[in-house]
PDB file of C-alpha atoms (C1' of nucleotides) in Angstrom:
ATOM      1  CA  UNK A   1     121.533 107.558 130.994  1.00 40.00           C
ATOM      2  CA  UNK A   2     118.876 110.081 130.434  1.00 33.00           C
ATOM      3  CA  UNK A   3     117.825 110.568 126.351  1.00 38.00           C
ATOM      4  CA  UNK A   4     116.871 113.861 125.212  1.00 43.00           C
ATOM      5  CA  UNK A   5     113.771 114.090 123.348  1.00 47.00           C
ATOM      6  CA  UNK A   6     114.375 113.922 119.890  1.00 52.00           C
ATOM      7  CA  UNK A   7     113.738 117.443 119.515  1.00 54.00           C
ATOM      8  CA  UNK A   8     111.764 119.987 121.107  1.00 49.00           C
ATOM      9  CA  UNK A   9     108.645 119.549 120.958  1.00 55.00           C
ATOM     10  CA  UNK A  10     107.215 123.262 121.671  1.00 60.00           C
ATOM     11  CA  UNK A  11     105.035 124.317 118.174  1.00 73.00           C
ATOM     12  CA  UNK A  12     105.867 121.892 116.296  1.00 85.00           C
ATOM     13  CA  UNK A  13     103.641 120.336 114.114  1.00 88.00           C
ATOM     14  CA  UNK A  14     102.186 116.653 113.900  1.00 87.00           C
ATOM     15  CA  UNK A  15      99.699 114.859 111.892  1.00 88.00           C
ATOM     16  CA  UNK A  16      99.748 114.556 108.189  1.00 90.00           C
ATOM     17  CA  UNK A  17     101.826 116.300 105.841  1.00 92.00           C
ATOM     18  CA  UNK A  18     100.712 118.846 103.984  1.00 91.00           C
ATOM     19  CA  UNK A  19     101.350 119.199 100.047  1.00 90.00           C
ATOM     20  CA  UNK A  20     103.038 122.672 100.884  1.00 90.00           C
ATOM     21  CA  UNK A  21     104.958 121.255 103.652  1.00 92.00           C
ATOM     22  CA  UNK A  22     106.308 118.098 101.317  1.00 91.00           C
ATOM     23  CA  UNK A  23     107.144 120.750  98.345  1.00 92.00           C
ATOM     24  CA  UNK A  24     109.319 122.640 101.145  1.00 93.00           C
ATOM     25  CA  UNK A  25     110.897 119.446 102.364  1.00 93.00           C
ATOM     26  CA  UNK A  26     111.830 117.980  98.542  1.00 92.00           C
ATOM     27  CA  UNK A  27     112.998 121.049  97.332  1.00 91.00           C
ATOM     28  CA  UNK A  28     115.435 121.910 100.315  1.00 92.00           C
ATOM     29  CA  UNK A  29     116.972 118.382  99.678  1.00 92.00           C
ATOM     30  CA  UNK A  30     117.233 118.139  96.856  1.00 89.00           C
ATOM     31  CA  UNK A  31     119.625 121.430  97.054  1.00 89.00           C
ATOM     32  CA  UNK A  32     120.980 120.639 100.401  1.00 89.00           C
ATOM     33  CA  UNK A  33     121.044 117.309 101.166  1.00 89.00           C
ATOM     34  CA  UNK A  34     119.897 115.379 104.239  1.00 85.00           C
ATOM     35  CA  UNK A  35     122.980 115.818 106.511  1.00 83.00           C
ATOM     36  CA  UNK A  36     121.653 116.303 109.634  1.00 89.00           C
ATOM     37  CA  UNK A  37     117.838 115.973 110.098  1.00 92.00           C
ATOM     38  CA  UNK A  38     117.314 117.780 113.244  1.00 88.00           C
ATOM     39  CA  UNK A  39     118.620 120.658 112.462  1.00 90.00           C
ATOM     40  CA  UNK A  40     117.137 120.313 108.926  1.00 92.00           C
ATOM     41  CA  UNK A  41     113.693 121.131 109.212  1.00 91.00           C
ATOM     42  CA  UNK A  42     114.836 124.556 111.111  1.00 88.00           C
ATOM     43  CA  UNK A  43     116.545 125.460 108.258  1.00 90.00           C
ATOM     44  CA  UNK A  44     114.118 124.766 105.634  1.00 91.00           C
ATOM     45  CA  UNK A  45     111.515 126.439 107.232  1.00 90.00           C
ATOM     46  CA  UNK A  46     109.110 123.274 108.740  1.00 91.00           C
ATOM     47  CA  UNK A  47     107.515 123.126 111.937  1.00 90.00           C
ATOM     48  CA  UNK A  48     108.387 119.582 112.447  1.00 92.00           C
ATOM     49  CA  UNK A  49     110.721 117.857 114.089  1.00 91.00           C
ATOM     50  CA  UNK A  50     113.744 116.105 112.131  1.00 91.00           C
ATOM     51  CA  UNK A  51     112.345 112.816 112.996  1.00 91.00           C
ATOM     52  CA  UNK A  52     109.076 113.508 111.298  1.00 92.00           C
ATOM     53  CA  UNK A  53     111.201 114.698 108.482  1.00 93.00           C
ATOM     54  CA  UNK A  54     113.204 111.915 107.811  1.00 91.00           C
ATOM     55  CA  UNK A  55     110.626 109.500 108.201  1.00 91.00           C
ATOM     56  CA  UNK A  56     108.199 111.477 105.443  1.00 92.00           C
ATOM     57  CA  UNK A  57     111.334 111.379 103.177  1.00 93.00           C
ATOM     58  CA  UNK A  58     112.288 107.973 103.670  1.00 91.00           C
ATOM     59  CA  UNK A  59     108.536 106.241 103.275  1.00 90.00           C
ATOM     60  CA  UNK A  60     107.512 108.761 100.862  1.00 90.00           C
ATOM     61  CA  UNK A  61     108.998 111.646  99.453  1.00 91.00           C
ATOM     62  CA  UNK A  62     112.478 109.876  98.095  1.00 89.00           C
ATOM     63  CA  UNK A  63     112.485 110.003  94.342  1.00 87.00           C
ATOM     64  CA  UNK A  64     113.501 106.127  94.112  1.00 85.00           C
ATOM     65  CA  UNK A  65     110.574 104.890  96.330  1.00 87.00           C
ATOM     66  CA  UNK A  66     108.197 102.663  93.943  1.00 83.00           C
ATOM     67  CA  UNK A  67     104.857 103.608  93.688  1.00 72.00           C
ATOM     68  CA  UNK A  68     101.954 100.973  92.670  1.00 74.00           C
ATOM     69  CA  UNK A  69     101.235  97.445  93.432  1.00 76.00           C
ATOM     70  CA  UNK A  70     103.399  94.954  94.815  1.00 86.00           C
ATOM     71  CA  UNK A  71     103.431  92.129  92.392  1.00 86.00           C
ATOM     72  CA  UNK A  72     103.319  88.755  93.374  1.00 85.00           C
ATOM     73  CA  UNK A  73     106.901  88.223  93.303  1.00 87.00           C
ATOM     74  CA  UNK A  74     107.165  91.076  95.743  1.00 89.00           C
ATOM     75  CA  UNK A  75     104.763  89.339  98.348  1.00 89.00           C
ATOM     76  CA  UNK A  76     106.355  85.587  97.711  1.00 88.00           C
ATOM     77  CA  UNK A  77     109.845  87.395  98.562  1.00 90.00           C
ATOM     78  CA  UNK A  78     108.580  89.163 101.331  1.00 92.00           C
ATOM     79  CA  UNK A  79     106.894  86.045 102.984  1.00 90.00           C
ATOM     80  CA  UNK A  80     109.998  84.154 102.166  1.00 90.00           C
ATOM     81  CA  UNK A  81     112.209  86.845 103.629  1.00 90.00           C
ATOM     82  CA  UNK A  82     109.463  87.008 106.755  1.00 90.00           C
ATOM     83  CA  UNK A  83     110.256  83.182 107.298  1.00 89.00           C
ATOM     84  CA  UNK A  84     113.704  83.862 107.216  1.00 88.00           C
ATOM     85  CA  UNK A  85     114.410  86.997 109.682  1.00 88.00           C
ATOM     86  CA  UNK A  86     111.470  87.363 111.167  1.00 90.00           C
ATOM     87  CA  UNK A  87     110.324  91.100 111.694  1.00 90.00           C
ATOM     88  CA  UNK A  88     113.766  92.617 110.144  1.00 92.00           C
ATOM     89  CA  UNK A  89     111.666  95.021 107.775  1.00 93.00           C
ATOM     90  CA  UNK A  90     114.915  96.943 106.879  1.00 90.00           C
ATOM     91  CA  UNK A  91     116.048  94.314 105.923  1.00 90.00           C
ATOM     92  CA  UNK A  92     113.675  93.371 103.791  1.00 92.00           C
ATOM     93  CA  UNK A  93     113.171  96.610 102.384  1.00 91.00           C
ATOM     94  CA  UNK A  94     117.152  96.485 101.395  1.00 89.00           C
ATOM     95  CA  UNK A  95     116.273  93.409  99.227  1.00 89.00           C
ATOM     96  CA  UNK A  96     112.956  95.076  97.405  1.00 89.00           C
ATOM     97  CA  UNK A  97     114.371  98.345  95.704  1.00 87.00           C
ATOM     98  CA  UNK A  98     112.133 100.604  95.923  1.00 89.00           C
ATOM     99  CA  UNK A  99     109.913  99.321  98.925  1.00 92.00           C
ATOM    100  CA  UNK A 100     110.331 100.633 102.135  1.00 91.00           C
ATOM    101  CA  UNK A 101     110.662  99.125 105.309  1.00 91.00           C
ATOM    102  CA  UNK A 102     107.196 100.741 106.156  1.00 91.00           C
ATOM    103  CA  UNK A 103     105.089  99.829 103.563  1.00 90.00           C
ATOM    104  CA  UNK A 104     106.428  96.141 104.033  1.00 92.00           C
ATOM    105  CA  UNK A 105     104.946  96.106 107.383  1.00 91.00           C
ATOM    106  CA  UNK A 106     101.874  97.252 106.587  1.00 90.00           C
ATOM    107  CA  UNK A 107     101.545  94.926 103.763  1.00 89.00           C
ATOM    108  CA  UNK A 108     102.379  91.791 105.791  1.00 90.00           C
ATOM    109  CA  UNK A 109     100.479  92.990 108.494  1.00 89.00           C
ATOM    110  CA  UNK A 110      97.267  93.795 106.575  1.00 86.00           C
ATOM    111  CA  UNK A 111      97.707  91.153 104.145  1.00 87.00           C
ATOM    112  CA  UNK A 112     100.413  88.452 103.887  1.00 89.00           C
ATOM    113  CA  UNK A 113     100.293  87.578 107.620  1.00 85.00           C
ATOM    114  CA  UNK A 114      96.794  86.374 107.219  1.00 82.00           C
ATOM    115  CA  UNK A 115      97.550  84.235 103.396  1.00 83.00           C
ATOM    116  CA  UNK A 116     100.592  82.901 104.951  1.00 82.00           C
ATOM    117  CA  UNK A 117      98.334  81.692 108.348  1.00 75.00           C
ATOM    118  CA  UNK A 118      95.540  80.504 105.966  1.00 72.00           C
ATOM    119  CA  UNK A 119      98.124  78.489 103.597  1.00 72.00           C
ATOM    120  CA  UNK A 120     101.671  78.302 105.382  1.00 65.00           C
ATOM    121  CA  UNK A 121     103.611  77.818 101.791  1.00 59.00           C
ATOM    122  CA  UNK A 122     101.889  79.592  98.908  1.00 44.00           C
ATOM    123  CA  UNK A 123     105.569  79.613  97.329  1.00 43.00           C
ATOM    124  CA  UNK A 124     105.031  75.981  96.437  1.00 41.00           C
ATOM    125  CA  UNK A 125     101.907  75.988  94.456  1.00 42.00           C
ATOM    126  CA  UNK A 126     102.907  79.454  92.174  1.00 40.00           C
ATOM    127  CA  UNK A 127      99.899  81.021  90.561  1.00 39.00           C
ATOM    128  CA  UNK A 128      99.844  81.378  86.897  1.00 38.00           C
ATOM    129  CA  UNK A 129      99.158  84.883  87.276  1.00 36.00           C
ATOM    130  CA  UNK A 130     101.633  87.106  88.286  1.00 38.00           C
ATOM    131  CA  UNK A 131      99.417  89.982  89.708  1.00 38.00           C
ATOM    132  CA  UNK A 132      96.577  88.051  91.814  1.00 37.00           C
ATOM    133  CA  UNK A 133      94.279  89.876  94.445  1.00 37.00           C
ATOM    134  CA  UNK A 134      94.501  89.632  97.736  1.00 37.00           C
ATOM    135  CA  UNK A 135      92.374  87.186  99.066  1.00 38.00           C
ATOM    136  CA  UNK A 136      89.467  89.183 100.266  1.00 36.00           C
ATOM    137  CA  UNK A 137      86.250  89.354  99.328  1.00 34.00           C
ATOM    138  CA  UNK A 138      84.873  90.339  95.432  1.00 33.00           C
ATOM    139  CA  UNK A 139      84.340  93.684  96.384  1.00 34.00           C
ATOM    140  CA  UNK A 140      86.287  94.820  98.781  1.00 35.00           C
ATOM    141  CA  UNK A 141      88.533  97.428  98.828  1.00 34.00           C
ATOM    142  CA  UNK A 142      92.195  94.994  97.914  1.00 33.00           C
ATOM    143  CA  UNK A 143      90.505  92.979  95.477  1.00 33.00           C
ATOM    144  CA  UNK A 144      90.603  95.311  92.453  1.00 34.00           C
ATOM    145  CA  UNK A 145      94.584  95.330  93.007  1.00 33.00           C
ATOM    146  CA  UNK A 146      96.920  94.045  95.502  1.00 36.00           C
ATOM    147  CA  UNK A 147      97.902  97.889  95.959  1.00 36.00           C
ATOM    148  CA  UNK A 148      99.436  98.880  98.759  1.00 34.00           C
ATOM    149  CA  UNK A 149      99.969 102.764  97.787  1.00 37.00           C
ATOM    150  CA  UNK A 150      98.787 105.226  99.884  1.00 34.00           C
ATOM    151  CA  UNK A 151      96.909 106.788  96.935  1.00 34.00           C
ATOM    152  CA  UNK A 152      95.562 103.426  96.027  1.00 34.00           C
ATOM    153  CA  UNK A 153      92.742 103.545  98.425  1.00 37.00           C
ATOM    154  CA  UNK A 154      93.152 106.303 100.764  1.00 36.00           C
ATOM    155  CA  UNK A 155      90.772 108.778 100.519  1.00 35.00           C
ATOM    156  CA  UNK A 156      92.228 111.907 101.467  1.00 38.00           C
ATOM    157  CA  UNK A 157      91.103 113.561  98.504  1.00 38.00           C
ATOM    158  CA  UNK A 158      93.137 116.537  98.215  1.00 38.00           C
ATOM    159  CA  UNK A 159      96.417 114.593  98.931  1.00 40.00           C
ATOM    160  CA  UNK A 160      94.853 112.000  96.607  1.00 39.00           C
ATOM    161  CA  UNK A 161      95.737 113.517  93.369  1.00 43.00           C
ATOM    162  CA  UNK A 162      98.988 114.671  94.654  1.00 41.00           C
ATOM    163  CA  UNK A 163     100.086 111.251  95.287  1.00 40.00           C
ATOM    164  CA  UNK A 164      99.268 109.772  92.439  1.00 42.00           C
ATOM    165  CA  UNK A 165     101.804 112.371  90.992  1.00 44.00           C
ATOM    166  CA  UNK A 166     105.223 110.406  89.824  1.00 45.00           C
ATOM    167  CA  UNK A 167     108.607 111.752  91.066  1.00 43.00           C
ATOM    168  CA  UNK A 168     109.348 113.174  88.094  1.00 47.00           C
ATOM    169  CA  UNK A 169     106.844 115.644  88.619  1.00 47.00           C
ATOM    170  CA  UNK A 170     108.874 117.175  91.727  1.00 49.00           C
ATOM    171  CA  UNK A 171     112.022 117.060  90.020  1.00 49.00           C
ATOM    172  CA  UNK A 172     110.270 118.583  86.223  1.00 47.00           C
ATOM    173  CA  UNK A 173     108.995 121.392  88.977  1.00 46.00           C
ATOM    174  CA  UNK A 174     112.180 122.046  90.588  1.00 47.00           C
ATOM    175  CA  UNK A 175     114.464 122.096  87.777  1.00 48.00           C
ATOM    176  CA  UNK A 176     112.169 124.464  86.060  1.00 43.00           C
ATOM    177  CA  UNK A 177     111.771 126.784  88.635  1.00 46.00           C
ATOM    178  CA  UNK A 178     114.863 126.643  90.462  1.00 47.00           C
ATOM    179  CA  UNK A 179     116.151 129.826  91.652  1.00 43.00           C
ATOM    180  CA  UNK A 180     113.010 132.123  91.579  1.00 47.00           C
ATOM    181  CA  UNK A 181     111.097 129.149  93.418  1.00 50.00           C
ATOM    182  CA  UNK A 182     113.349 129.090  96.084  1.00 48.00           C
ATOM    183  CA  UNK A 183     113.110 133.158  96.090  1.00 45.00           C
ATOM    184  CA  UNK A 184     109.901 133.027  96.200  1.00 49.00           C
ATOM    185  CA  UNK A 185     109.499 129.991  98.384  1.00 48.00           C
ATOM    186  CA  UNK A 186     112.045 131.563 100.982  1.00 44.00           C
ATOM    187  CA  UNK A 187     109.822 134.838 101.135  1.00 44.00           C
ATOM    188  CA  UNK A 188     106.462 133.511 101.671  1.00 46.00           C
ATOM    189  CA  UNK A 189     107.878 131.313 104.371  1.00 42.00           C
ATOM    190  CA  UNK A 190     110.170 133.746 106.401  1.00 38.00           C
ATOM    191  CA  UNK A 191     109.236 137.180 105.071  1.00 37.00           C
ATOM    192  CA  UNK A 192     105.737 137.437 105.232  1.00 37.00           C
ATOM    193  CA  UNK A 193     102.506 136.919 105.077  1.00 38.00           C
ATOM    194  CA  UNK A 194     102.664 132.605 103.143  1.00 38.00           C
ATOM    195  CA  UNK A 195      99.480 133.277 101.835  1.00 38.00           C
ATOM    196  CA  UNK A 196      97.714 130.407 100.087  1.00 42.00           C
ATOM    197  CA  UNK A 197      97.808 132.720  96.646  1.00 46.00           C
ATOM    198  CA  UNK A 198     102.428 131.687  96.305  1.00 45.00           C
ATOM    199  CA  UNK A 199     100.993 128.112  96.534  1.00 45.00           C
ATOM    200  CA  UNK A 200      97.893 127.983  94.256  1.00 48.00           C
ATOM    201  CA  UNK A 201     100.267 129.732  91.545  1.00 52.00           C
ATOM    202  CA  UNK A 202     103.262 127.129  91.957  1.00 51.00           C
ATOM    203  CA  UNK A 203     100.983 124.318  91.826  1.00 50.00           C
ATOM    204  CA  UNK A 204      99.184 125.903  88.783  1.00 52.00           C
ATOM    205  CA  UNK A 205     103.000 126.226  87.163  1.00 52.00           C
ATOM    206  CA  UNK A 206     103.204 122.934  88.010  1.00 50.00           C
ATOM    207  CA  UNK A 207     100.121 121.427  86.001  1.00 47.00           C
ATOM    208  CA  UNK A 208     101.952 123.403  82.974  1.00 50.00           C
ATOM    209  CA  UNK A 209     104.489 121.814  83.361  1.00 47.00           C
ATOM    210  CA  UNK A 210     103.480 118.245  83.597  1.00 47.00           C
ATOM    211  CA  UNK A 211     100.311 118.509  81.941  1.00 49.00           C
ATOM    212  CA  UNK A 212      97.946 117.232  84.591  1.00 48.00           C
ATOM    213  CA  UNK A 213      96.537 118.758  87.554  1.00 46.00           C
ATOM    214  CA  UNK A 214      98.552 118.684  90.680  1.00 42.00           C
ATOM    215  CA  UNK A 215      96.599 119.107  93.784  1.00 39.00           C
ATOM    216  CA  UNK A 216      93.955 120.529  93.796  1.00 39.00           C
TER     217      UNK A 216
ATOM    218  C1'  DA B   1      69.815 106.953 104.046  1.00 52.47           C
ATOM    219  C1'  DA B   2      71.974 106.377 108.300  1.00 52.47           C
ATOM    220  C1'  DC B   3      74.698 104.105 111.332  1.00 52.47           C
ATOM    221  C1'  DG B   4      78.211 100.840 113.053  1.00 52.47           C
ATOM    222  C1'  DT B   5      82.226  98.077 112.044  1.00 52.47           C
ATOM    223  C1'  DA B   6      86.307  96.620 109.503  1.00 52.47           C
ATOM    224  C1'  DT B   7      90.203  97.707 106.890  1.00 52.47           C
ATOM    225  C1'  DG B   8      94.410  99.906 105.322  1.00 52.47           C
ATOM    226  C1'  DC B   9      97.806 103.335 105.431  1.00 52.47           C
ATOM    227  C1'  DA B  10     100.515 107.240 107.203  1.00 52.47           C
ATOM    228  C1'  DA B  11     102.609 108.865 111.019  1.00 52.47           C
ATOM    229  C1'  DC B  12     104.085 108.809 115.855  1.00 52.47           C
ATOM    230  C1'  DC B  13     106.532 106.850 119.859  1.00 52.47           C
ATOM    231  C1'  DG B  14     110.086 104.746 122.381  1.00 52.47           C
ATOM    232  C1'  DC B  15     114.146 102.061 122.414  1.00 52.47           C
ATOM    233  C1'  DG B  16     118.785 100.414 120.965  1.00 52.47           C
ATOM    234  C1'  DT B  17     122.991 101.731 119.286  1.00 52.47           C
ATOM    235  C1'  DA B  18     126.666 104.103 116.776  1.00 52.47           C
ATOM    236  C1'  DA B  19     129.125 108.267 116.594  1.00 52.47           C
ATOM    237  C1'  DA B  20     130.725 112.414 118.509  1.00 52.47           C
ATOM    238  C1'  DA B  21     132.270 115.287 122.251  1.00 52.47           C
TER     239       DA B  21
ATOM    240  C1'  DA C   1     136.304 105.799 129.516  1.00 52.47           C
ATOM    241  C1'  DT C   2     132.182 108.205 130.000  1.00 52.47           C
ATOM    242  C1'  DT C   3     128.447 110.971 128.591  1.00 52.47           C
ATOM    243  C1'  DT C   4     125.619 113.038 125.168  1.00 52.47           C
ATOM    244  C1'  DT C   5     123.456 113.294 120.787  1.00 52.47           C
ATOM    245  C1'  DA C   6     121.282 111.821 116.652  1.00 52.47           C
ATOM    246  C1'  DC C   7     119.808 108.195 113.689  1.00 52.47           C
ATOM    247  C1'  DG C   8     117.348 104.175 112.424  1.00 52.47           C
ATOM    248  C1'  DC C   9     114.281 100.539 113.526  1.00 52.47           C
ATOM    249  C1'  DG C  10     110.121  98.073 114.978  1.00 52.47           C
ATOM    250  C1'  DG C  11     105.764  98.421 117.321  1.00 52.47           C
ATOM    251  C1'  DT C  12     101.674 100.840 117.736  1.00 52.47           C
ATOM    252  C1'  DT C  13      98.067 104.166 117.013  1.00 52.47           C
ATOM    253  C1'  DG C  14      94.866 107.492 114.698  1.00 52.47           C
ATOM    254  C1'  DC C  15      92.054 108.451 111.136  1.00 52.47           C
ATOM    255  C1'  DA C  16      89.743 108.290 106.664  1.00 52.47           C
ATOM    256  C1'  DT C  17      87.363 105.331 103.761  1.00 52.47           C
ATOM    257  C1'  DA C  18      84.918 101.142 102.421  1.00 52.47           C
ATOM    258  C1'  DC C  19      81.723  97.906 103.489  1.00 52.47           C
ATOM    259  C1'  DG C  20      77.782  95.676 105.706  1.00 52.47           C
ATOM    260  C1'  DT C  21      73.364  95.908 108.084  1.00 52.47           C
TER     261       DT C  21
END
DNA sequence: AACGTATGCAACCGCGTAAAA
DNA sequence: ATTTTACGCGGTTGCATACGT
């Protein structure tokens, strides 16, 4: 039978998120929910499709994701785990809180794929250490921490800062802004003229708030 | 300093399937 | 029972940065 296309695709936006586009997306959750994600970025105001949506919230937006390295024990459980279901990254992600299924298959991809192929049971011989490098060379990029965030070593330098932010800075933002934000949010998007000047302001609030710069 | 290559991560695409109509 | 719709998953790609020459 023919599929539809999981939503139409006419003006709709791809590539990576912005940090304006992520506050919209947080904030209309956390007050509405998720219940439907097609129809969900219509009514919060995003030129994306639902699909887009739910995958930025799932690998990156949800307040319970895990930010930071993966410790040792993370990559001995995923290799185990890899050995025992093969490419079930759900799965896997079910049994790491806080990892998604994403970010487990980049890690074995970019890393644990080629340990396990170099030495087939590290699980046998545990390191000492519980937080060991990668095993690339001295200098290079993994070897200062087996981190696998995408502020880490990404260098998009304006969402750099921004990702480095904790949940708790969405939720301090939200809570303190609530109703006006949403106000105000609501009328730069649909009423007018969403100039960058609603945005600079709310991110300034939000280095009150939490004490360190945002963004920008 | 400039250029080419490798690496790592975020995001997209297409498919399978469960749920709804 | 059949068709349609939406969700979730796994594979793959695009792009920015780091590294090497």
């Amino acid at each position: 039978m023919g599929r539809a296309p999981c939503c139409d695709k006419m003006g709709l936006k791809k590539g990576p998120w912005t940090a304006e586009e992520d506050i919209i997306l947080v904030n209309f959750i956390n007050r509405h929910g998720h219940g439907n994600w097609r129809a969900l970025p219509k009514r919060a105001g995003l030129l994306r499709c639902g699909k887009s949506c739910r995958l930025r919230w799932m690998n990156y937006l949800r307040p319970d994701i895990k930010r930071g390295n993966f410790t040792r024990e993370e990559e001995e459980t995923i290799i185990k785990l890899h050995q025992e279901l093969g490419n079930k990254w759900s799965v896997m992600a079910a049994r790491l809180p806080g990892r998604t299924d994403n970010e487990i298959k980049n890690v074995w991809h970019t890393h644990l794929k080629k340990r396990v192929a170099r030495n087939p049971r590290p699980e046998s011989k545990p390191k000492p250490e519980s937080h060991i490098p990668y095993e690339s060379p001295p200098n290079s990029p993994a070897s200062d921490a087996s981190s696998v965030t995408a502020a880490a070593d990404s260098g998009h330098d304006q969402d750099k800062n921004f990702l480095e932010m904790d949940e708790s800075f969405w939720s301090e933002v939200f809570s303190a802004n609530d109703l006006e934000l949403e106000f105000r949010m609501e009328e730069n998007l649909f009423g007018g003229d969403s100039s960058m000047d609603f945005w600079l302001e709310l991110l300034n609030d939000a280095e009150e708030l939490t004490g360190s710069p945002a963004f920008l």
